[in-house]
Short mmCIF file of C-alpha atoms in Angstrom, two decimals:
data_model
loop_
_atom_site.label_atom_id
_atom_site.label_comp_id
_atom_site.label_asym_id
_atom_site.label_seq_id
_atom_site.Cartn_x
_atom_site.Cartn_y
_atom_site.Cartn_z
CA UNK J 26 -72.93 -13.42 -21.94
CA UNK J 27 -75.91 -15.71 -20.91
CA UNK J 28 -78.44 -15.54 -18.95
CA UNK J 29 -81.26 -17.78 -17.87
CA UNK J 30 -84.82 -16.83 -17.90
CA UNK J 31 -88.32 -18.34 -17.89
CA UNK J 32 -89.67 -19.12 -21.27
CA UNK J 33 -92.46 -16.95 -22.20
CA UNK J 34 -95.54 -18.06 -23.91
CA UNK J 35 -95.42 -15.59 -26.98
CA UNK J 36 -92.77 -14.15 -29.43
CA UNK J 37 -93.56 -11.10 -28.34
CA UNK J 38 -92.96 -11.36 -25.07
CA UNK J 39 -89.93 -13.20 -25.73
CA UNK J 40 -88.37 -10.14 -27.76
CA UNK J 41 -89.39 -7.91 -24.95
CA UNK J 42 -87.55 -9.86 -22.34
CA UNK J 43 -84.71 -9.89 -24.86
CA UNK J 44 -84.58 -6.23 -25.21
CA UNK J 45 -84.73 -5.73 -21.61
CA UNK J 46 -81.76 -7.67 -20.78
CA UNK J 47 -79.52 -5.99 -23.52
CA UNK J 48 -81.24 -2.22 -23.90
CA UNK J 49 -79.95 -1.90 -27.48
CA UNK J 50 -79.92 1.61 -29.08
CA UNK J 51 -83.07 2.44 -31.40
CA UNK J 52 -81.68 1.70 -35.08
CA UNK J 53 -79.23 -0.98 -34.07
CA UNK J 54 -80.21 -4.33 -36.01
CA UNK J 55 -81.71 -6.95 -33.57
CA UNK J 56 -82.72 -10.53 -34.35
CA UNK J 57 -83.39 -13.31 -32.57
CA UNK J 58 -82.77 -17.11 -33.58
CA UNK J 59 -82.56 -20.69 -32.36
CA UNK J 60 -79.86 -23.28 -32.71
CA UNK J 61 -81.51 -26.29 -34.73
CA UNK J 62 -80.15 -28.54 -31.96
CA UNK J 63 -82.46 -27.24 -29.61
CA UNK J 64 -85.13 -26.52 -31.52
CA UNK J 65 -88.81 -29.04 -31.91
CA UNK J 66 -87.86 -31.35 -34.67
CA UNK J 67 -90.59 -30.05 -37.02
CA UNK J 68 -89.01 -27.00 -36.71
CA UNK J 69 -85.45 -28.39 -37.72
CA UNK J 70 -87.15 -30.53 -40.59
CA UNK J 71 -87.71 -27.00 -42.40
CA UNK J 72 -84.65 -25.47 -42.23
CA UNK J 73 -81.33 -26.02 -44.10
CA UNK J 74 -79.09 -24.00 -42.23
CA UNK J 75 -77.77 -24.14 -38.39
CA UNK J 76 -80.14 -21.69 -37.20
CA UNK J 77 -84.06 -21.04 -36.93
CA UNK J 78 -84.43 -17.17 -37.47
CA UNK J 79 -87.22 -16.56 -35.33
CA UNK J 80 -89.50 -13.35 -37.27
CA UNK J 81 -92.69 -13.56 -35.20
CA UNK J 82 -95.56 -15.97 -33.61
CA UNK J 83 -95.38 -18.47 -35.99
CA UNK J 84 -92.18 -19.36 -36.69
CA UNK J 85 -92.14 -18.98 -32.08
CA UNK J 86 -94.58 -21.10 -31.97
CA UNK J 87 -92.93 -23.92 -34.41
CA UNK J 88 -89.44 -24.05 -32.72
CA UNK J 89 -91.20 -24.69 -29.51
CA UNK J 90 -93.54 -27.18 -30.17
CA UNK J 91 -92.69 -30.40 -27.87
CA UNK J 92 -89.49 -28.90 -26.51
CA UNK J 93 -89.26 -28.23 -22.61
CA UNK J 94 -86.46 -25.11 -23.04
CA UNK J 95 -84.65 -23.13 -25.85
CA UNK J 96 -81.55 -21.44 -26.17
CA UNK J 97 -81.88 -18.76 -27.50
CA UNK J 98 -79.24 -16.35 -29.15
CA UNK J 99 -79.64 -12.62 -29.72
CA UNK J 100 -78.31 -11.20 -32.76
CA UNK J 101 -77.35 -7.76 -32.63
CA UNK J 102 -74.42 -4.73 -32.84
CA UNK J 103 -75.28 -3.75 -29.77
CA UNK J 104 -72.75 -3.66 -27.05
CA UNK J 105 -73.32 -6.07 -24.13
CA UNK J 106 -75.26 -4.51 -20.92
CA UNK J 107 -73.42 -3.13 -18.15
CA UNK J 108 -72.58 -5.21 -15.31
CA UNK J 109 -74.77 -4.77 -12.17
CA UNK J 110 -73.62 -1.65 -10.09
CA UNK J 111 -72.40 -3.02 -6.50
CA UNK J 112 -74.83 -2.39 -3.62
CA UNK J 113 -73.25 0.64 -1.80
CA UNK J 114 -71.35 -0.12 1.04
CA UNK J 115 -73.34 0.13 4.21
CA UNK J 116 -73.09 3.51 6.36
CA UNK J 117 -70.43 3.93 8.78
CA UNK J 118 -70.69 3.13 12.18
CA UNK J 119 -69.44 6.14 13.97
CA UNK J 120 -71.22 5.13 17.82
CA UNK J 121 -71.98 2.00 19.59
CA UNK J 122 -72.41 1.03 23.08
CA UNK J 123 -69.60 -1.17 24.90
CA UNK J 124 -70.36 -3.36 28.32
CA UNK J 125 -67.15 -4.58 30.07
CA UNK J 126 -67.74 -6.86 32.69
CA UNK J 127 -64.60 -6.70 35.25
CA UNK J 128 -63.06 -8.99 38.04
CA UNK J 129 -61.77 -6.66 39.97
CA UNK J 130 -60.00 -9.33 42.68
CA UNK J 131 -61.74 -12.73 43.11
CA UNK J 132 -65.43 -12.39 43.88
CA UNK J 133 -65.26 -8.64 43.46
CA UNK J 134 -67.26 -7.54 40.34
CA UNK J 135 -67.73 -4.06 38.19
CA UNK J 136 -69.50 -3.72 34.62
CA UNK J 137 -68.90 -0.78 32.75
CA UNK J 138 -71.58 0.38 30.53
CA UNK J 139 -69.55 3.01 27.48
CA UNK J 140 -70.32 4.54 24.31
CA UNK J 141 -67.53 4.30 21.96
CA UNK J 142 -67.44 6.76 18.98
CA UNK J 143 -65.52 7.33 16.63
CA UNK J 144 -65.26 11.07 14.39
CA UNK J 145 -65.54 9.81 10.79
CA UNK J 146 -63.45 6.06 10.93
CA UNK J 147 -65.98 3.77 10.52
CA UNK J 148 -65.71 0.94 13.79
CA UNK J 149 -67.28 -1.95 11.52
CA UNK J 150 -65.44 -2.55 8.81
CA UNK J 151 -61.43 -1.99 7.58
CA UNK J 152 -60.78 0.15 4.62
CA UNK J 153 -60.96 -3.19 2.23
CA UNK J 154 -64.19 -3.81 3.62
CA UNK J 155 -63.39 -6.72 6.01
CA UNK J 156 -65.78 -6.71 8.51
CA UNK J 157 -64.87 -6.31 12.44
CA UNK J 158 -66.40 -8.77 14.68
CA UNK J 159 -65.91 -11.61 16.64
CA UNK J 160 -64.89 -12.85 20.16
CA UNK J 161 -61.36 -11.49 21.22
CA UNK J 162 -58.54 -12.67 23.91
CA UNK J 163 -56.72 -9.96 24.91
CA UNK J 164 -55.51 -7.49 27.42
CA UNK J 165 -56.98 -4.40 28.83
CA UNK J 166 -55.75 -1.52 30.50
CA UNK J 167 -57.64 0.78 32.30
CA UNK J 168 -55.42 4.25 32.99
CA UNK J 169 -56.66 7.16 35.68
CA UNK J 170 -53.50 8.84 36.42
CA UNK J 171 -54.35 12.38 37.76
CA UNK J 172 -55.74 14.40 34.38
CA UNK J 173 -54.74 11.13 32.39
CA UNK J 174 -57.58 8.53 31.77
CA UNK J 175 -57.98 6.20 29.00
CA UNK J 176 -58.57 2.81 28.12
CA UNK J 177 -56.82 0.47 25.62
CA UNK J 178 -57.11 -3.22 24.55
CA UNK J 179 -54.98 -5.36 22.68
CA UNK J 180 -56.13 -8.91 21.50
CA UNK J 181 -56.61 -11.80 19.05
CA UNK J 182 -59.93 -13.20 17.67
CA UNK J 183 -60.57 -16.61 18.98
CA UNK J 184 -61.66 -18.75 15.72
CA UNK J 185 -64.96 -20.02 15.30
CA UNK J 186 -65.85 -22.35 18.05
CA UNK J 187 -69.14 -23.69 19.44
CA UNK J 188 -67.11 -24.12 22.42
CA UNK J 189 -67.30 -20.77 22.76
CA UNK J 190 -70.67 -19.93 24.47
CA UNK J 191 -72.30 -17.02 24.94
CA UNK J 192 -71.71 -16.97 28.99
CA UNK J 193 -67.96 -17.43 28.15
CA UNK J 194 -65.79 -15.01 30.75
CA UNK J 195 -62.49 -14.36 31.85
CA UNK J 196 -62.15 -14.65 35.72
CA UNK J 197 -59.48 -15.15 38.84
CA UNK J 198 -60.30 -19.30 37.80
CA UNK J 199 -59.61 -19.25 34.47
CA UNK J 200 -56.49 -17.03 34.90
CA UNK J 201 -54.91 -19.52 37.58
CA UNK J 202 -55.56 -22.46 34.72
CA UNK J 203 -53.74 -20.04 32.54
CA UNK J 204 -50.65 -19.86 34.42
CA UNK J 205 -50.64 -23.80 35.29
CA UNK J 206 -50.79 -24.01 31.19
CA UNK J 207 -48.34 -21.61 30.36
CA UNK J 208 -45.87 -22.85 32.94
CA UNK J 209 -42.22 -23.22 31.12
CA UNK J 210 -41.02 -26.59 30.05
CA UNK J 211 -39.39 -28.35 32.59
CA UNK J 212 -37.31 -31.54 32.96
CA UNK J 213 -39.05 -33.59 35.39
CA UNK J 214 -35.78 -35.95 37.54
CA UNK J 215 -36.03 -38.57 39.78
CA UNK J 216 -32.42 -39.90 41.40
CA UNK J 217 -32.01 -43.33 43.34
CA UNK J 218 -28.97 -44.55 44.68
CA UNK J 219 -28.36 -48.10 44.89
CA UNK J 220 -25.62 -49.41 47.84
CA UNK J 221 -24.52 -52.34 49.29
CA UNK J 222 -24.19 -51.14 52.69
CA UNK J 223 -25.23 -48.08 54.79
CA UNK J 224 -23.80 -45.01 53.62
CA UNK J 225 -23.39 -40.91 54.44
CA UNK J 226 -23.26 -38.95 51.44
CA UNK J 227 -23.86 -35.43 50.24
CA UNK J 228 -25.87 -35.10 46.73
CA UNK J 229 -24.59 -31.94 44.83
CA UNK J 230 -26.24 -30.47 42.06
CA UNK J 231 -24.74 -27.83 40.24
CA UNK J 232 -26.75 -26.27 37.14
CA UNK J 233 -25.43 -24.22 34.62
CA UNK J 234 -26.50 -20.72 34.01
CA UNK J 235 -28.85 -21.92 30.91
CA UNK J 236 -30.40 -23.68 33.86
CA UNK J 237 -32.01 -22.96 36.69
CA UNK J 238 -33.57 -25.34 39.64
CA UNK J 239 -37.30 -25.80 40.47
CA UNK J 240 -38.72 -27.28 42.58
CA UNK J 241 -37.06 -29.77 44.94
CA UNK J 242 -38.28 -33.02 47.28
CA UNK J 243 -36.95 -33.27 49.50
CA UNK J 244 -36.19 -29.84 49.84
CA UNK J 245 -32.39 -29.32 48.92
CA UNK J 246 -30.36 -27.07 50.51
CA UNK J 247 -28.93 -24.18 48.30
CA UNK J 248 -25.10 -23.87 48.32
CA UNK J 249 -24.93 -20.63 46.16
CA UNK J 250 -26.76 -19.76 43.05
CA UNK J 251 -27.54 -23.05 40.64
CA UNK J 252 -26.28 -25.28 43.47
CA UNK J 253 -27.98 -27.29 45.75
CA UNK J 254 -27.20 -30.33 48.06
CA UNK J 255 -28.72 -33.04 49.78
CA UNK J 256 -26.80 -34.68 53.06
CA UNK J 257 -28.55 -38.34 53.10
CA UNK J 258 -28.23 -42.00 54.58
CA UNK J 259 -28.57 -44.34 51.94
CA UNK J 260 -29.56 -48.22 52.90
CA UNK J 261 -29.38 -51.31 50.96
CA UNK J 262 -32.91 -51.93 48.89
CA UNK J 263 -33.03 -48.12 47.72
CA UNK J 264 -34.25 -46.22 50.89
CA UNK J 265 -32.94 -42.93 51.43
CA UNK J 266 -33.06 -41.00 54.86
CA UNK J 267 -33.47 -37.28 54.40
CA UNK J 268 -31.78 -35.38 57.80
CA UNK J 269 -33.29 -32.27 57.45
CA UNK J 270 -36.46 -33.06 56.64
CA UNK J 271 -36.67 -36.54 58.47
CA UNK J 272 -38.29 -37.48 55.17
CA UNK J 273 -37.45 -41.52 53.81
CA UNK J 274 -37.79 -41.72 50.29
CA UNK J 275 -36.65 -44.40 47.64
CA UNK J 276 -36.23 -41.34 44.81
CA UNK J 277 -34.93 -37.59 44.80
CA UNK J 278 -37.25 -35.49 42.77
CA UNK J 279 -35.95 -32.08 41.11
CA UNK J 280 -36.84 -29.97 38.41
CA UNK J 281 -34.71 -28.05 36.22
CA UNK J 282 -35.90 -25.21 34.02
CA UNK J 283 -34.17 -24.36 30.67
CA UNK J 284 -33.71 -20.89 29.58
CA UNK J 285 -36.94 -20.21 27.53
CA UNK J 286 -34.80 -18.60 24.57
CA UNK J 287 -32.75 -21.59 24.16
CA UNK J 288 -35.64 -24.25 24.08
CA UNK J 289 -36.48 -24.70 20.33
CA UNK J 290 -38.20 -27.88 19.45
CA UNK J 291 -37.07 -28.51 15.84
CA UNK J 292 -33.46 -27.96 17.18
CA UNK J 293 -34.15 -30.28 20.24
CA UNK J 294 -35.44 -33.17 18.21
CA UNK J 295 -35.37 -33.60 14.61
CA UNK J 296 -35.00 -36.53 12.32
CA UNK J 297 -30.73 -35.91 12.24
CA UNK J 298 -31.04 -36.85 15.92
CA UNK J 299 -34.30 -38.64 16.96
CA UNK J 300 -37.00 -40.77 16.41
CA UNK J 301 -40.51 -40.43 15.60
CA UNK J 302 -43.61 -43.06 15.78
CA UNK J 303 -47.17 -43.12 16.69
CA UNK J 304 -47.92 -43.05 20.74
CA UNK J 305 -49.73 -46.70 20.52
CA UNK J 306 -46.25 -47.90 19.12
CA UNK J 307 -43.92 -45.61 21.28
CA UNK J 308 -44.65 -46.72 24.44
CA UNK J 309 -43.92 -50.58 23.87
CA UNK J 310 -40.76 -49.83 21.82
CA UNK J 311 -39.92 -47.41 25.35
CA UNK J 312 -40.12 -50.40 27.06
CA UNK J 313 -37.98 -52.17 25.17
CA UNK J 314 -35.16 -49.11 25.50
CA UNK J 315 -35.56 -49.02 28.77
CA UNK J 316 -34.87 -52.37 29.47
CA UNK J 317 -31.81 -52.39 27.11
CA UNK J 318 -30.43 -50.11 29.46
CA UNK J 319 -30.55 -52.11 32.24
CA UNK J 320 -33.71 -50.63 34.28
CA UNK J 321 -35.16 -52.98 36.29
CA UNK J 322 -38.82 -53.76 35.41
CA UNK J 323 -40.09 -52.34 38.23
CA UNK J 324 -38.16 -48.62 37.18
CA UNK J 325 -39.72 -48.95 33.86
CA UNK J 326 -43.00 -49.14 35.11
CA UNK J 327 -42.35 -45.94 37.44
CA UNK J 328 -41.10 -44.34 34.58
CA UNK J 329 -43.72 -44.96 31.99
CA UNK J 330 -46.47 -44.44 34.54
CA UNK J 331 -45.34 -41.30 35.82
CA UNK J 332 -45.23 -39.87 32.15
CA UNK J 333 -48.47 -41.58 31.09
CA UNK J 334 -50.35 -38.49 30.95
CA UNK J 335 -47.65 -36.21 28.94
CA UNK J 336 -46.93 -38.93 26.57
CA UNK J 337 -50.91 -39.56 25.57
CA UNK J 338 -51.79 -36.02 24.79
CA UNK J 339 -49.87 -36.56 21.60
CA UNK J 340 -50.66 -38.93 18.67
CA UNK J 341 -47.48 -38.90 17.57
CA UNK J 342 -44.04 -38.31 19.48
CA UNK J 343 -40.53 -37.58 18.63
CA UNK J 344 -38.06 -38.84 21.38
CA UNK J 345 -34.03 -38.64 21.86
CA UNK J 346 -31.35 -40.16 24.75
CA UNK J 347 -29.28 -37.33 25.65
CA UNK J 348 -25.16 -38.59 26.46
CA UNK J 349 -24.19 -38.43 30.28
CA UNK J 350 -21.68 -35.63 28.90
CA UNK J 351 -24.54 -33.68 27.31
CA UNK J 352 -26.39 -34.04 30.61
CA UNK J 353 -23.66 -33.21 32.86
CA UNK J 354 -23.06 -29.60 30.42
CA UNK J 355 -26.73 -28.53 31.76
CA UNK J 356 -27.05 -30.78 35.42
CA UNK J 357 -23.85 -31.69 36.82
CA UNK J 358 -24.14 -34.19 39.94
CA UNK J 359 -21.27 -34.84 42.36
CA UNK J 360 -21.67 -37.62 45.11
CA UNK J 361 -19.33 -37.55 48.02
CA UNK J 362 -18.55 -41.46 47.91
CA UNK J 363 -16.00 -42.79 45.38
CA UNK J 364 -15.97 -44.97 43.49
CA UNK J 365 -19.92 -44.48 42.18
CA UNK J 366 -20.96 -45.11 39.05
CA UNK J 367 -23.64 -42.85 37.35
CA UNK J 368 -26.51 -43.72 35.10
CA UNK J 369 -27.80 -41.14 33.65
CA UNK J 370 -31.01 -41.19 31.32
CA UNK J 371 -32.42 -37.73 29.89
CA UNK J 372 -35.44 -38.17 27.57
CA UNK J 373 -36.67 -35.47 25.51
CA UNK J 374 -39.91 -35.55 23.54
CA UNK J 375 -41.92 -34.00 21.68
CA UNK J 376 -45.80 -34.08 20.34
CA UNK J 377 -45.84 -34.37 16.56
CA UNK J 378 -49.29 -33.77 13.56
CA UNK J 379 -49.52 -35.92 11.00
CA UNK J 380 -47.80 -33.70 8.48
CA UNK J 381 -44.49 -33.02 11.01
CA UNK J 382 -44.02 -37.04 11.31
CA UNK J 383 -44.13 -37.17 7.68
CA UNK J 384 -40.14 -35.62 8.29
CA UNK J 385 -39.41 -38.61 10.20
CA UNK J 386 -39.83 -40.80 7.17
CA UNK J 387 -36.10 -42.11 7.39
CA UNK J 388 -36.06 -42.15 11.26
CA UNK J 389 -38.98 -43.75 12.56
CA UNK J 390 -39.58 -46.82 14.98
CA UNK J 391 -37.51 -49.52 12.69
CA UNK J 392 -34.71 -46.97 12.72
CA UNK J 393 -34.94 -46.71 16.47
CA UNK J 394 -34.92 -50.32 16.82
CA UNK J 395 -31.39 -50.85 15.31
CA UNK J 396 -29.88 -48.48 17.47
CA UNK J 397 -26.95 -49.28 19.96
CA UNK J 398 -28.87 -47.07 23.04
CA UNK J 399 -26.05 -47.83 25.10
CA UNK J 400 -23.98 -46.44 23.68
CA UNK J 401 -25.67 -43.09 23.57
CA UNK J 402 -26.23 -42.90 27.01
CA UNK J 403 -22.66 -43.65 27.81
CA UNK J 404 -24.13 -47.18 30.10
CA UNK J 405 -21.61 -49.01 31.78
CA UNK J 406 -21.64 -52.41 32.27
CA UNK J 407 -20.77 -51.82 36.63
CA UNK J 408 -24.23 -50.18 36.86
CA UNK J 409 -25.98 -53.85 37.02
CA UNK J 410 -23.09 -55.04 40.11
CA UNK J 411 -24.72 -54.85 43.41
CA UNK J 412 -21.54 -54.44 44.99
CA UNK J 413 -21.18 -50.98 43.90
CA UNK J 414 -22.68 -47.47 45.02
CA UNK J 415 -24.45 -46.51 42.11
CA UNK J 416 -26.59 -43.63 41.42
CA UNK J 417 -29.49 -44.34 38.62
CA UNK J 418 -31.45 -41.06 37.18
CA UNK J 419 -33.92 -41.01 34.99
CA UNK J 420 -35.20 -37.88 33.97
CA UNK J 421 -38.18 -36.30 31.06
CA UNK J 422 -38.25 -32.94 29.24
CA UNK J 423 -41.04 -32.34 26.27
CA UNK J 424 -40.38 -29.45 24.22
CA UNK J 425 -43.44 -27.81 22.64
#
């Protein structure tokens, strides 16, 4: 055991302090001495062995002469002194007051001003002592249900945040930005069809029952459960002339929602069947994908612009080409003119950390850049012959 201590003037005191620190019993030997080492070096000169016995002022007063500190050792059968008790534990805290400030519907207001007490559990602190506190998300319920009243709350502690302020509150505002947040992943589609000459056709989409449609623009017209249609003229140059609506429009635009307990995004995208790079190097080596697969430069542009935002939230992002077979599983599209020829492109991604791209170590963007991507996506050389109806999709899911 050590301890450090100022060093006193006199032997006396010195022994004192000593005695003090270690309370030995009445007739158990005590001494006191100095390692030469650390003792003046007039002191060491007159002593043989390693240490300087110190017996009273004198010999005090030698071993300190032109030194700044000593160590100082304590010689003695006496056991070492107990350990500081712990402070006792603060007292319980059986009442406190509680203020809950309420939205009762938007611009409508209560505060409720409680005491909250508790018999003998203490409110502050868990049997292990942790300590209770903190700013909490949760949920509240408020119960008055004839004799039955009660409240409840169930919650998380938000981490420690300066973004946090002390006028922080829950309202109908932050609620709606809640829901627009926690809105399910959804595959974003946009279908063009590409003819030679004016034609009549019916668009069918049929989804399968891990699927389900979203929203539609033009509106589609539903067929039965997970089927839809569109009844449009289609013109040379892209445009497309919407009947019901009396809408023209060079794209289709549909949304198709996964079943939430199938969407897993390890499953969805890992390094057995994707990519992964950093988002200054993925959107150049998109690019370059897209134009593999015969998009026109203009189409690549739509696409990457209209996924700007989703792709830049991410520092890092994990991508895959679904197969036209794969697609057609989940989204199946019928077209009543024959022959057409489908191209179908389904990208799923995924934000990545810096420690989940570290699994992408053997399938990162030199990986990607060997691959034959048209073969994936099942492209056909007839999609590039103008003389064809042709139907081009592209469409984006991100999996978080």
């Amino acid at each position: 055991m050590e301890t450090i201590r100022r060093l006193p003037e006199t032997f006396a005191e010195l022994e004192r302090a000593a005695r003090e620190w270690t309370k030995p019993p009445p007739d158990v030997p005590f001494a006191l001495r100095i390692p030469v080492e650390f003792a003046s070096i007039h002191a060491a000169r007159l002593v043989a062995g390693p240490y300087i016995y110190l017996t009273g002022e004198e010999s005090y007063a030698i071993a300190l002469m032109g030194v700044q500190g000593l160590r100082v050792e304590i010689v003695s059968d006496a056991p070492p002194p107990p350990d500081e008790p712990p402070p006792p534990p603060p007292p319980p805290v059986l009442d406190m007051p509680a203020t809950f400030s309420l939205e009762l519907s938007p611009g409508q207001h209560v505060a409720l001003d409680v005491n909250v007490n508790s018999d003998e559990l203490d409110m502050a602190r868990m049997e292990d002592g942790t300590l209770v506190d903190g700013m909490f998300w949760g949920k509240l319920d408020i119960v008055h249900a004839g004799d039955d009243h009660h409240m409840e709350f169930s919650g998380t502690r938000l981490p420690d945040n300066d973004d946090y302020k002390a006028g922080f509150k829950v309202d109908s505002r932050v609620m709606t930005k809640l829901a627009v947040a926690a809105k399910p992943v959804t595959a974003k589609c946009h279908l063009s069809i590409l003819t030679p000459s004016v034609q009549y056709c019916d668009v069918i989409l049929q989804f399968s029952p891990l699927w389900q449609p979203g929203v539609t623009w033009p509106p589609a017209e539903k067929v039965e459960d997970n089927k839809v249609k569109y009844f449009l003229r289609a013109h040379p140059g892209g445009a497309l002339e919407h009947f019901e609506t009396e809408m023209v429009t060079t794209a289709l635009y549909y949304e198709a929602v996964p079943d939430p307990g199938m969407v897993d995004p390890n499953e969805y995208i890992a390094p057995r069947n994707g990519f992964a790079m950093s988002f200054r190097d993925f959107i150049p080596h998109l690019m370059v994908v897209l134009d593999q697969l015969g998009l026109s430069l203009h189409a690549r542009t739509n696409f990457l612009n209209n996924n700007m935002s989703a792709f830049s939230q991410h520092k890092n992002i994990a991508y895959r080409f679904l197969s036209q077979s794969k697609i057609a599983s989940a989204i199946d599209i019928a077209v009543t003119t024959d022959p057409c020829i489908f191209t179908r492109l389904f990208l799923i991604f995924r934000g990545l950390n810096d420690d989940e791209v570290g699994a992408f170590a053997g399938a990162g963007e030199k990986e990607a850049n060997t691959v034959n991507w048209r073969e994936i996506v099942d492209w056909q050389e007839d999609s590039k012959d103008p003389t064809l109806f042709r139907v081009l999709e592209t469409s984006v899911l991100e999996v978080t």
